Short mmCIF file of N, CA and C in Angstrom, two decimals:
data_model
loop_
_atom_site.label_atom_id
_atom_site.label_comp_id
_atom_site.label_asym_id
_atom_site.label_seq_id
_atom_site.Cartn_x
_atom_site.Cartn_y
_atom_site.Cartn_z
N UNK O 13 6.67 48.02 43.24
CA UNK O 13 7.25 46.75 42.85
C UNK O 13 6.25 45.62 43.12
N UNK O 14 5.44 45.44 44.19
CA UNK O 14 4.85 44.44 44.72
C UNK O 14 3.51 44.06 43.42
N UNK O 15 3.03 45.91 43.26
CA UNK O 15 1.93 45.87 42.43
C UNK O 15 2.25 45.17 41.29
N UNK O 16 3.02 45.41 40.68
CA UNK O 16 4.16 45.58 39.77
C UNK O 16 3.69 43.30 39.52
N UNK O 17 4.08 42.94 40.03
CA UNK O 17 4.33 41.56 40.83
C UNK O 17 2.88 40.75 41.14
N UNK O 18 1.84 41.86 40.71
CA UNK O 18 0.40 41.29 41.16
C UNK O 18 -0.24 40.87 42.27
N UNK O 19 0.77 42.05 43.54
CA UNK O 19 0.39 41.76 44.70
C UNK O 19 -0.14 43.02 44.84
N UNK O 20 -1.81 43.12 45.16
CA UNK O 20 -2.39 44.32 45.64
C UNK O 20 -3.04 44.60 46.88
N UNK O 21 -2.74 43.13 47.83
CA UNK O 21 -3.75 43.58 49.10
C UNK O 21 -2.64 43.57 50.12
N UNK O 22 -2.61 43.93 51.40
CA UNK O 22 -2.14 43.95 52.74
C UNK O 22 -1.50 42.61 53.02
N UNK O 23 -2.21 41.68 52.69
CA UNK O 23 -2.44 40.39 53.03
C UNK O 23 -1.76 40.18 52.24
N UNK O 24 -1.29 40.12 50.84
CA UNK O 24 -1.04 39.33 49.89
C UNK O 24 1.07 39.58 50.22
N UNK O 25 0.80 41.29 50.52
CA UNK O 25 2.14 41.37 50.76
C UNK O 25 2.80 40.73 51.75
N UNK O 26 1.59 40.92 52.54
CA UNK O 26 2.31 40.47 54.33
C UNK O 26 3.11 38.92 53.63
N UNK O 27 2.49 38.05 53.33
CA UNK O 27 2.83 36.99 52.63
C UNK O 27 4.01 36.76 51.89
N UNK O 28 3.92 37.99 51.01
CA UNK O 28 5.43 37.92 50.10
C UNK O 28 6.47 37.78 50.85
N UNK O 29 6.05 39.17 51.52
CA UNK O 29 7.26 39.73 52.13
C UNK O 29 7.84 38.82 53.47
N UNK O 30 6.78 37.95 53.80
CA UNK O 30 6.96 37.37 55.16
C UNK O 30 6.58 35.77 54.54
N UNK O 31 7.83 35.42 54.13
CA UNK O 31 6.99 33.44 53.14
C UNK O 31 7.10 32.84 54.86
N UNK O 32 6.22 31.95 54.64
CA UNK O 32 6.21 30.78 55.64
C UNK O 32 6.43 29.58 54.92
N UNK O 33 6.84 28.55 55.24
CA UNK O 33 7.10 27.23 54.74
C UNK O 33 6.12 26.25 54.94
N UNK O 34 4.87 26.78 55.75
CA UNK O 34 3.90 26.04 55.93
C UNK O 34 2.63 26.55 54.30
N UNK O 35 3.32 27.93 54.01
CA UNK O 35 2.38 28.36 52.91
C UNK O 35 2.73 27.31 51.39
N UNK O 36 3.70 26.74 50.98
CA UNK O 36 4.59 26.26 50.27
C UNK O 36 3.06 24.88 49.74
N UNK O 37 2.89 25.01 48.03
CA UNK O 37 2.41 23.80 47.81
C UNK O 37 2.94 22.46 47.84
N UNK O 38 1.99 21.68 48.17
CA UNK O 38 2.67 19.87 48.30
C UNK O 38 3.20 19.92 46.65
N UNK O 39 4.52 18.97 47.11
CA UNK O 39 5.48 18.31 45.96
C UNK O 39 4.18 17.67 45.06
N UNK O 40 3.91 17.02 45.30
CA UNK O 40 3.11 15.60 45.50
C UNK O 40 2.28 16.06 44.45
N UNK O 41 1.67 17.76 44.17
CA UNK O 41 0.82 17.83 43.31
C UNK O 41 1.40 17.91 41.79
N UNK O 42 2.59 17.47 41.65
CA UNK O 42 3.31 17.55 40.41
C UNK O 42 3.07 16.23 39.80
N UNK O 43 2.88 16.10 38.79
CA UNK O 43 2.71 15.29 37.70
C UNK O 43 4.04 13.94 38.08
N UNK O 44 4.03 12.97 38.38
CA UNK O 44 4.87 12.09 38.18
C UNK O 44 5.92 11.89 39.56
N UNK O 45 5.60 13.22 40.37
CA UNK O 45 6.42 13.52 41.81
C UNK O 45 6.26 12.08 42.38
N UNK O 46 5.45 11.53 42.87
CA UNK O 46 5.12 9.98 43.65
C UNK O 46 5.76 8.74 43.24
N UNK O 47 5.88 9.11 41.93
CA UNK O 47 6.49 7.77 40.92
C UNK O 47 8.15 8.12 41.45
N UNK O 48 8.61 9.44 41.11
CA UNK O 48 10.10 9.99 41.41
C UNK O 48 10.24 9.87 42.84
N UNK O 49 9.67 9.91 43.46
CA UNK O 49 10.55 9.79 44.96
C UNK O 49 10.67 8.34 45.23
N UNK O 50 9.50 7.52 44.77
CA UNK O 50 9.59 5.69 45.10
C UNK O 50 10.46 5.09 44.52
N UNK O 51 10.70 6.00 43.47
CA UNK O 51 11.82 5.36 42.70
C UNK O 51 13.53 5.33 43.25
N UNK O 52 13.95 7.13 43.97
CA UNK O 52 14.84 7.06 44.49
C UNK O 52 14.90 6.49 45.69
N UNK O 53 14.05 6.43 46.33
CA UNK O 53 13.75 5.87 47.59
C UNK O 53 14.36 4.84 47.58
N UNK O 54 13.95 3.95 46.92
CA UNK O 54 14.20 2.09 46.53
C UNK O 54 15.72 2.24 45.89
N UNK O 55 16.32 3.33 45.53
CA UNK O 55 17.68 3.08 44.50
C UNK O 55 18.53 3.29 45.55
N UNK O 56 17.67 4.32 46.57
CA UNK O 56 18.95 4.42 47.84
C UNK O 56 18.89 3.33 48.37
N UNK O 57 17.53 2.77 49.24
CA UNK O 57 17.52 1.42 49.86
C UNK O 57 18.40 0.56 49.40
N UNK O 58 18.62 0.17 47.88
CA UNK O 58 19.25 -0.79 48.06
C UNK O 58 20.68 -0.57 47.53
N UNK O 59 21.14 0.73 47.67
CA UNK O 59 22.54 1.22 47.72
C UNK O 59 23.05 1.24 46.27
N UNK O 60 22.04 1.34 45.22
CA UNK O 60 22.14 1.89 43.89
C UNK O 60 23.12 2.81 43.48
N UNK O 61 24.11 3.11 42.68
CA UNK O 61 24.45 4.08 41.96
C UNK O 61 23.60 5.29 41.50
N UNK O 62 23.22 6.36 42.39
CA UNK O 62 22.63 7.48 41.59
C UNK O 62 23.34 8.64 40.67
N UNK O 63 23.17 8.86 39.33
CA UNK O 63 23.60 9.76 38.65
C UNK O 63 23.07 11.22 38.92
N UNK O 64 23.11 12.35 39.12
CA UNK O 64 22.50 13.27 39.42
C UNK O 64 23.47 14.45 37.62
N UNK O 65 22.29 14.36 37.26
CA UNK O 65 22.97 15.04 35.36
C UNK O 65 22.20 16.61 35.42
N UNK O 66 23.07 17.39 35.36
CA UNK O 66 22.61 18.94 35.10
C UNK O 66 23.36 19.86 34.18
N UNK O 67 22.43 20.63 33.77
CA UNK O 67 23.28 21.73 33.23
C UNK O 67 24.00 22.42 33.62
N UNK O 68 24.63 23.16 32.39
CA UNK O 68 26.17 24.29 32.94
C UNK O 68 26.00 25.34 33.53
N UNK O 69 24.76 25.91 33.50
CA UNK O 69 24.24 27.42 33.65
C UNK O 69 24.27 27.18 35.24
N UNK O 70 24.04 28.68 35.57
CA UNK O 70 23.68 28.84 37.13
C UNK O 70 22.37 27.95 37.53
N UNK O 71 21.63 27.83 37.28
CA UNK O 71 20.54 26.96 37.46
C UNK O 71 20.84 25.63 37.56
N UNK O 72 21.02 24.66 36.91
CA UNK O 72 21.96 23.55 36.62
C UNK O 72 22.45 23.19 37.80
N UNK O 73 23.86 24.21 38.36
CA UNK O 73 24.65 23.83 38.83
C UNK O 73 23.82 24.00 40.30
N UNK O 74 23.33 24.63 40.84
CA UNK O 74 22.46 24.91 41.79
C UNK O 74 21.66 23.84 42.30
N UNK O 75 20.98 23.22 41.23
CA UNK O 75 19.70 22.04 40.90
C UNK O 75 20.76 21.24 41.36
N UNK O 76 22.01 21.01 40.44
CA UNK O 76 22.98 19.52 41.06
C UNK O 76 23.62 19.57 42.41
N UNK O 77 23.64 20.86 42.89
CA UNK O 77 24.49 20.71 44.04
C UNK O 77 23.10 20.48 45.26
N UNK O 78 21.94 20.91 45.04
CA UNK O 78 20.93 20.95 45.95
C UNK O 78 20.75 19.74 45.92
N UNK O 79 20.55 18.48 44.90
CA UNK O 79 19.92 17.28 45.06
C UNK O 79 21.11 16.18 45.03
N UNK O 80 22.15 16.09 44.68
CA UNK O 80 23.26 15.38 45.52
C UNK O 80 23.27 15.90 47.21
N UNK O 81 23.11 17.07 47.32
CA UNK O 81 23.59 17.09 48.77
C UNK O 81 22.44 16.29 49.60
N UNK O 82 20.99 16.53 48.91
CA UNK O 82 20.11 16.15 49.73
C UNK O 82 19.80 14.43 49.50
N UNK O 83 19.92 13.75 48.60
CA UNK O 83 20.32 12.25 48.53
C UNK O 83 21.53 11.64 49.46
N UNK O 84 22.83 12.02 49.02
CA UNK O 84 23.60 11.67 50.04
C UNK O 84 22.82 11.84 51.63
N UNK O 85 22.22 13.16 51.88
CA UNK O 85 22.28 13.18 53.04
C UNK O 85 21.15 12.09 53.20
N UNK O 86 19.99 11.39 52.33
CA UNK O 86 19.20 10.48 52.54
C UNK O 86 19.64 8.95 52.87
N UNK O 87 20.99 8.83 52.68
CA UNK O 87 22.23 7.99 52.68
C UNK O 87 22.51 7.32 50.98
N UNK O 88 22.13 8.25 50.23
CA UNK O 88 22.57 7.65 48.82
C UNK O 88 23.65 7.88 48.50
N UNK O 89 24.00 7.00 47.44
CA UNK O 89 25.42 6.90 46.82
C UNK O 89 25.09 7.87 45.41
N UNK O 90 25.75 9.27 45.27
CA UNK O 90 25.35 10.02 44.28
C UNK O 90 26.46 10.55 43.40
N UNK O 91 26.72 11.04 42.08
CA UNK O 91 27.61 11.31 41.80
C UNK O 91 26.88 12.69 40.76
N UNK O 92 27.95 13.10 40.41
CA UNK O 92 26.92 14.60 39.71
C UNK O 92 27.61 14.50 38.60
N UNK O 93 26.79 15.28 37.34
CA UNK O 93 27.89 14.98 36.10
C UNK O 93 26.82 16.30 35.38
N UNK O 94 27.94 17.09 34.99
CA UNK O 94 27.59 18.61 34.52
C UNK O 94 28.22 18.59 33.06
N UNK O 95 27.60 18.48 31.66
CA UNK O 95 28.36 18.45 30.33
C UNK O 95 29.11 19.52 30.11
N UNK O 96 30.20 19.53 29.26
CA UNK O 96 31.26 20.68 28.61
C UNK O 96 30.18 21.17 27.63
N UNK O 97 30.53 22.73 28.76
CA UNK O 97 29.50 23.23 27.14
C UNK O 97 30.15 23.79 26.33
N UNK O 98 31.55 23.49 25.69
CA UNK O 98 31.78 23.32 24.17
C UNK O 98 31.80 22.29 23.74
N UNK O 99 32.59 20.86 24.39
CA UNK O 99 32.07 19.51 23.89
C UNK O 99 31.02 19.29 23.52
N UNK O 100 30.15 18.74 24.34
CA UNK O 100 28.60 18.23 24.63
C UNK O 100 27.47 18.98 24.30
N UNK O 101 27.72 20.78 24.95
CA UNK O 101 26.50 21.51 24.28
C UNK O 101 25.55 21.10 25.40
N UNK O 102 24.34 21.81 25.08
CA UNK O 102 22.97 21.75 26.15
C UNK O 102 22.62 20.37 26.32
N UNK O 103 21.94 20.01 27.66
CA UNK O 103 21.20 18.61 27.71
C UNK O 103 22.05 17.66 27.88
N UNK O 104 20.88 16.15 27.75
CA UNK O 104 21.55 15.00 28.04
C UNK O 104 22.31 14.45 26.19
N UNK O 105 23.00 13.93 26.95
CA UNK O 105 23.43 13.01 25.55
C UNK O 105 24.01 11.84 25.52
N UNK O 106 24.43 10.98 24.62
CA UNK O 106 24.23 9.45 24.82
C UNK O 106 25.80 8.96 25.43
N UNK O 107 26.87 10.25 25.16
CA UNK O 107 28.13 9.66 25.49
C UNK O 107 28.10 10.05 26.79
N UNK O 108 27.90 10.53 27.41
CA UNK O 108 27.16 11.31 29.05
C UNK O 108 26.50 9.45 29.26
N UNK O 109 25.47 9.56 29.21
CA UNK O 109 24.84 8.37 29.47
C UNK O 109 26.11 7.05 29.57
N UNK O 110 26.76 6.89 28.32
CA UNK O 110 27.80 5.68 28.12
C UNK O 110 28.42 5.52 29.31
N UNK O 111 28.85 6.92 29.90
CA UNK O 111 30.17 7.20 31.07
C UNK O 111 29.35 6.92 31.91
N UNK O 112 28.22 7.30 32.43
CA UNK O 112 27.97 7.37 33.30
C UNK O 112 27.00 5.40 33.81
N UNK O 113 26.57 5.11 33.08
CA UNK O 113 26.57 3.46 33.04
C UNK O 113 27.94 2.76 33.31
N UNK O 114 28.99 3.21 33.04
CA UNK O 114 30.08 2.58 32.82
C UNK O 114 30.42 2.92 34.22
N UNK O 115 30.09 4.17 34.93
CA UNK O 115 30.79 4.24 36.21
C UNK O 115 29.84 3.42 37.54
N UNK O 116 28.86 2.94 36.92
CA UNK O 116 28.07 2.30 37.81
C UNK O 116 26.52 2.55 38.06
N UNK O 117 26.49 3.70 37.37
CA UNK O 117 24.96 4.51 37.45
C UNK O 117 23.66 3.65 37.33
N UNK O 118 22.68 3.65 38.01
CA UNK O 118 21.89 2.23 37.00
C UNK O 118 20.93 3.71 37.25
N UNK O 119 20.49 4.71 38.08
CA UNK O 119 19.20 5.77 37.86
C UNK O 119 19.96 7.14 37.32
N UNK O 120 19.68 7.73 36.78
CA UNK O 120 19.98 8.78 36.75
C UNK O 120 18.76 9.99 37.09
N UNK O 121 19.27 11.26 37.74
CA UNK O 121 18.14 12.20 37.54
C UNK O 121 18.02 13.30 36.68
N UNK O 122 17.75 14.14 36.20
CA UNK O 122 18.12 15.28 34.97
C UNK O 122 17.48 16.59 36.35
N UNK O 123 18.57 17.67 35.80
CA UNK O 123 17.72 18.92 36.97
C UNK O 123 18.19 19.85 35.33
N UNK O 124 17.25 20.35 35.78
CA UNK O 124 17.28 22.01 34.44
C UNK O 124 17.36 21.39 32.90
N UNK O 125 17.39 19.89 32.49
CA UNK O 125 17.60 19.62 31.27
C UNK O 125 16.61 18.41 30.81
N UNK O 126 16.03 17.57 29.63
CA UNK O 126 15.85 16.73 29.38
C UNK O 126 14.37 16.94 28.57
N UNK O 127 13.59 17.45 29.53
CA UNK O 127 12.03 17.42 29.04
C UNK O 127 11.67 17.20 27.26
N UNK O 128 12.70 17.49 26.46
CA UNK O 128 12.95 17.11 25.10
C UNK O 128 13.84 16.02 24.84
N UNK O 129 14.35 15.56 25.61
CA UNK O 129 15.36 14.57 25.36
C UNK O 129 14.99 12.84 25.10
N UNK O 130 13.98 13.08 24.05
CA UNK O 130 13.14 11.78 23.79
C UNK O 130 13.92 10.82 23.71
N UNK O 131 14.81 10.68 22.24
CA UNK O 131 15.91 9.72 21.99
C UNK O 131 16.58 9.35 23.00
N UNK O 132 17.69 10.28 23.84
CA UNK O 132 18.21 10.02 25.21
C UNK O 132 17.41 9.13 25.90
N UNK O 133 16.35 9.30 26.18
CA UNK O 133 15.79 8.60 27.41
C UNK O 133 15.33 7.05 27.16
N UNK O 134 15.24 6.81 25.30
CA UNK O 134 14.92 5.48 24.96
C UNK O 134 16.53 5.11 25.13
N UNK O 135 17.57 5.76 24.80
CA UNK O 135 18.96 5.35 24.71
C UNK O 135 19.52 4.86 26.26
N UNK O 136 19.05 5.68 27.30
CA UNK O 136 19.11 5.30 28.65
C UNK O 136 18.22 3.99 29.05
N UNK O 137 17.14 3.74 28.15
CA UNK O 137 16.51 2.49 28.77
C UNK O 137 17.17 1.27 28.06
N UNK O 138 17.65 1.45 26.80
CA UNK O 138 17.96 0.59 26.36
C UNK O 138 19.00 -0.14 27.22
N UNK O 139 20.28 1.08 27.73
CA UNK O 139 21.18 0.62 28.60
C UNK O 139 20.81 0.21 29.92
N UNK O 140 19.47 -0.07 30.64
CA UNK O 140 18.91 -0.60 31.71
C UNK O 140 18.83 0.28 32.79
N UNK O 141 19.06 1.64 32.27
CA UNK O 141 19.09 2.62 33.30
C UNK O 141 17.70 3.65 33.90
N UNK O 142 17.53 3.68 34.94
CA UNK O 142 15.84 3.96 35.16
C UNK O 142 16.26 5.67 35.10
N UNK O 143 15.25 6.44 34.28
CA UNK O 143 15.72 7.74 34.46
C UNK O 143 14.18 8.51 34.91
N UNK O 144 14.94 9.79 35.74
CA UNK O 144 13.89 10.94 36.17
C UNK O 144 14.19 12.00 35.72
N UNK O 145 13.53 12.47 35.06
CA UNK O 145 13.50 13.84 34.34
C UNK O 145 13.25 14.89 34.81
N UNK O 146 13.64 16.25 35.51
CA UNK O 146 13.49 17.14 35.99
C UNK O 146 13.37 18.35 35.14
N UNK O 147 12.20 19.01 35.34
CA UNK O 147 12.76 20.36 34.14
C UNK O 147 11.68 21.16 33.86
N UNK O 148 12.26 22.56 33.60
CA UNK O 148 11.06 23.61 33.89
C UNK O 148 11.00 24.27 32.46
N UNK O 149 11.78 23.83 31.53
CA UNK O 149 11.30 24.66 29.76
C UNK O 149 10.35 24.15 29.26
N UNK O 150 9.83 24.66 27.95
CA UNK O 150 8.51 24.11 27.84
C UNK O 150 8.77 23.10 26.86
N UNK O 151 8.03 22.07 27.21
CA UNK O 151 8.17 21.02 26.65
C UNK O 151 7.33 20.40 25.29
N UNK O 152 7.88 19.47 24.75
CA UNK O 152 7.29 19.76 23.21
C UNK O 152 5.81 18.77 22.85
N UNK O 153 5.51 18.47 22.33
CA UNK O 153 3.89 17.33 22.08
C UNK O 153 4.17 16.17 23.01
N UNK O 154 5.96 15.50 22.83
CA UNK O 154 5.65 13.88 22.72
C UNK O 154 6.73 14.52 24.16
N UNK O 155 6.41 13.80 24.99
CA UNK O 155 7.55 13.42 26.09
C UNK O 155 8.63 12.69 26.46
N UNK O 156 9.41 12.84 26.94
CA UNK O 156 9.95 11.12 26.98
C UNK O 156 9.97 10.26 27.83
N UNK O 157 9.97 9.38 27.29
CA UNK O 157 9.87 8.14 28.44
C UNK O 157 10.85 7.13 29.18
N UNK O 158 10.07 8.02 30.63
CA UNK O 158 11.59 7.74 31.78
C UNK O 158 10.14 7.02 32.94
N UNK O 159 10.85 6.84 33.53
CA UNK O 159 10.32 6.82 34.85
C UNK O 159 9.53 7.47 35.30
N UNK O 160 9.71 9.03 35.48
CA UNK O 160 9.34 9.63 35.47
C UNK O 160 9.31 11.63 35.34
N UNK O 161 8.54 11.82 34.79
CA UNK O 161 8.72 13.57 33.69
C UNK O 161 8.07 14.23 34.65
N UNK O 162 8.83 15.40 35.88
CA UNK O 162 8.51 16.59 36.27
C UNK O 162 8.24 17.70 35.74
N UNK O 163 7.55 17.76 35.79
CA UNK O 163 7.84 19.51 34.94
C UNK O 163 6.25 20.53 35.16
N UNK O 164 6.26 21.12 35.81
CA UNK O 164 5.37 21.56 36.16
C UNK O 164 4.18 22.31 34.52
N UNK O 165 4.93 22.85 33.51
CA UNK O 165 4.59 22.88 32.26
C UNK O 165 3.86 21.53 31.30
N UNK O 166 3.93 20.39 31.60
CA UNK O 166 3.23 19.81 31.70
C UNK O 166 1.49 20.13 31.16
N UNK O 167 0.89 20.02 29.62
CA UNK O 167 -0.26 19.95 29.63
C UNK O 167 -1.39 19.30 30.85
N UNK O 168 -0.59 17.93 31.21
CA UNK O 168 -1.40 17.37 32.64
C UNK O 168 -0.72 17.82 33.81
N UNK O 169 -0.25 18.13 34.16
CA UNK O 169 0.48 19.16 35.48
C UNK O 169 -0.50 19.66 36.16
N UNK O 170 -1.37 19.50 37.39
CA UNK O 170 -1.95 20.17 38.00
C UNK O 170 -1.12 21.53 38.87
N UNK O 171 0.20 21.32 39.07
CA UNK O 171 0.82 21.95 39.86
C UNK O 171 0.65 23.04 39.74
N UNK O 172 0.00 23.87 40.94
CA UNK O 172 -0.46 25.63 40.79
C UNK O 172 0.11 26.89 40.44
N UNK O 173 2.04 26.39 40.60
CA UNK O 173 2.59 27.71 40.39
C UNK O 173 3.65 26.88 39.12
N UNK O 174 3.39 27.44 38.03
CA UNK O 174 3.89 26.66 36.86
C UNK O 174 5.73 27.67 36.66
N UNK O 175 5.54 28.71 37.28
CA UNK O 175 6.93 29.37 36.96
C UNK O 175 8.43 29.02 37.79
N UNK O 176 8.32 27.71 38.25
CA UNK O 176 9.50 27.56 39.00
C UNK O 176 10.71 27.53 38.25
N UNK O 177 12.17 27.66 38.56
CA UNK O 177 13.10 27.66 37.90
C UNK O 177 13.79 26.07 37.69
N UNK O 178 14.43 25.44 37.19
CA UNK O 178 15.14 24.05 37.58
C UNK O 178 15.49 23.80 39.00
N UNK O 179 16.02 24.84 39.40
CA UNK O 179 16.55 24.71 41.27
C UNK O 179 15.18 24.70 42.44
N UNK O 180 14.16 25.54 42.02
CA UNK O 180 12.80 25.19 41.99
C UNK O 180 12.13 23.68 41.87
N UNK O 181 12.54 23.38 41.21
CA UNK O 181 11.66 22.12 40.98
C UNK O 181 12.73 20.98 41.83
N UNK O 182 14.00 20.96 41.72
CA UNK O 182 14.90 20.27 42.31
C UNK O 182 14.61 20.40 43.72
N UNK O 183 14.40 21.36 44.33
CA UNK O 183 13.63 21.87 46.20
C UNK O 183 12.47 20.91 46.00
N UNK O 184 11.52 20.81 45.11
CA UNK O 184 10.58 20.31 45.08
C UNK O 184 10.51 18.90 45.69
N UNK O 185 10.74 18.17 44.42
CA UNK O 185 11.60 17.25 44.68
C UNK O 185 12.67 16.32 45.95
N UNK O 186 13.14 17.68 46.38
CA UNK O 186 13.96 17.38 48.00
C UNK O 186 12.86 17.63 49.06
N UNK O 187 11.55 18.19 48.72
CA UNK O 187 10.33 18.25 49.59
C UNK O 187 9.85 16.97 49.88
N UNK O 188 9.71 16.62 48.83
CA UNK O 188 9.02 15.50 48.67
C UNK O 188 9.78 14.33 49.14
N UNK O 189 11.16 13.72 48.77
CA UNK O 189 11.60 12.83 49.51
C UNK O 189 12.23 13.23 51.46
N UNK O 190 11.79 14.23 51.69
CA UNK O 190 12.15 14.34 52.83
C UNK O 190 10.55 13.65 53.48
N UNK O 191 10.12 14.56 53.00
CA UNK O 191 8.55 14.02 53.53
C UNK O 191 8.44 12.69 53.49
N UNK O 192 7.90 11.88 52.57
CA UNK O 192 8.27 10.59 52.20
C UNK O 192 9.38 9.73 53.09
N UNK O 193 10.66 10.17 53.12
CA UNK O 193 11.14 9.33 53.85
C UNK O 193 11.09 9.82 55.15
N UNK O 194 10.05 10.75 55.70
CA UNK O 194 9.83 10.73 57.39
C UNK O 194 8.82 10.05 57.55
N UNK O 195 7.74 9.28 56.31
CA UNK O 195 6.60 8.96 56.94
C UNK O 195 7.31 7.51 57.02
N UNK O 196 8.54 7.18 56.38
CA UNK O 196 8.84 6.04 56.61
C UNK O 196 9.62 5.27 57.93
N UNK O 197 9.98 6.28 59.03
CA UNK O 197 10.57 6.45 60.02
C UNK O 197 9.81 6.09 61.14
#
């Protein structure tokens, strides 16, 4: 299995089989990660409405429950909003957006969805809402424009291990503002 997995030395297994958290790459080397944490940082500081928007799938729901829990616990005000997937269907969309402005939202974050969601994200700025895009499918020529676009797939993405899942990148993410807000302590 290990071989299998492209692990062929002693060492490489000892590793697998034994992760350390000190082995773990910096958040930080993700494309746009620095812009996304200053951003929530400042939305908690000043007691902002955070939207936290995910998909229906196991991934999704994982990604939303990992990064509400870990905002609140940063002391943010967070709310989670998961679409009907026979209503709404995959992704963000603009009546999602409507509700969620209307309930107070001014950031929203995307976990497992968006990286295509061009229109959405001009439709979210239009409504004054700062958005972060989270997301591990592959994404298409033009991006959209939020705040800021995670995604380790990313043509400019330096980030070394490009196969993370949405709940993956959402840990990421909770790496990074933990860090961040300890150097602020």
């Amino acid at each position: 299995v290990l071989v299998n997995r492209g692990i062929n030395t002693v060492e490489e297994g000892e590793a697998f089989l034994k992760p350390d958290l000190s082995r773990l790459h910096s958040p930080f080397l993700m494309k746009d990660m620095s812009l996304a944490v200053d951003l929530l940082l400042g939305s908690i500081s000043r007691g902002e409405l955070i939207a936290v928007y995910g998909d229906y799938d196991v991934d999704g729901i994982t990604s939303t429950a990992l990064l509400v829990s870990l905002l609140q616990r940063l002391g943010g005000t967070v709310i989670s909003y998961i679409p009907d997937r026979q209503q709404e269907g995959y992704g963000l969309n603009t009546a999602a957006l409507d509700y969620l402005k209307g309930r107070g939202a001014s950031t929203v974050v995307t976990v497992d969805c968006g990286i295509n969601s061009v229109e959405e994200a001009e439709y979210a700025r239009r409504l004054q809402m700062k958005m972060v895009i989270t997301d591990h499918h592959q994404p298409a020529a033009v991006l959209p424009e939020a705040a800021a676009v995670i995604n380790p797939l990313r043509a400019d993405c330096s980030y070394p291990f490009k196969d993370l899942c949405g709940a993956g990148i959402a840990f990421k993410l909770g790496q990074a503002l933990l860090m961040r807000a300890g150097e602020r302590k």
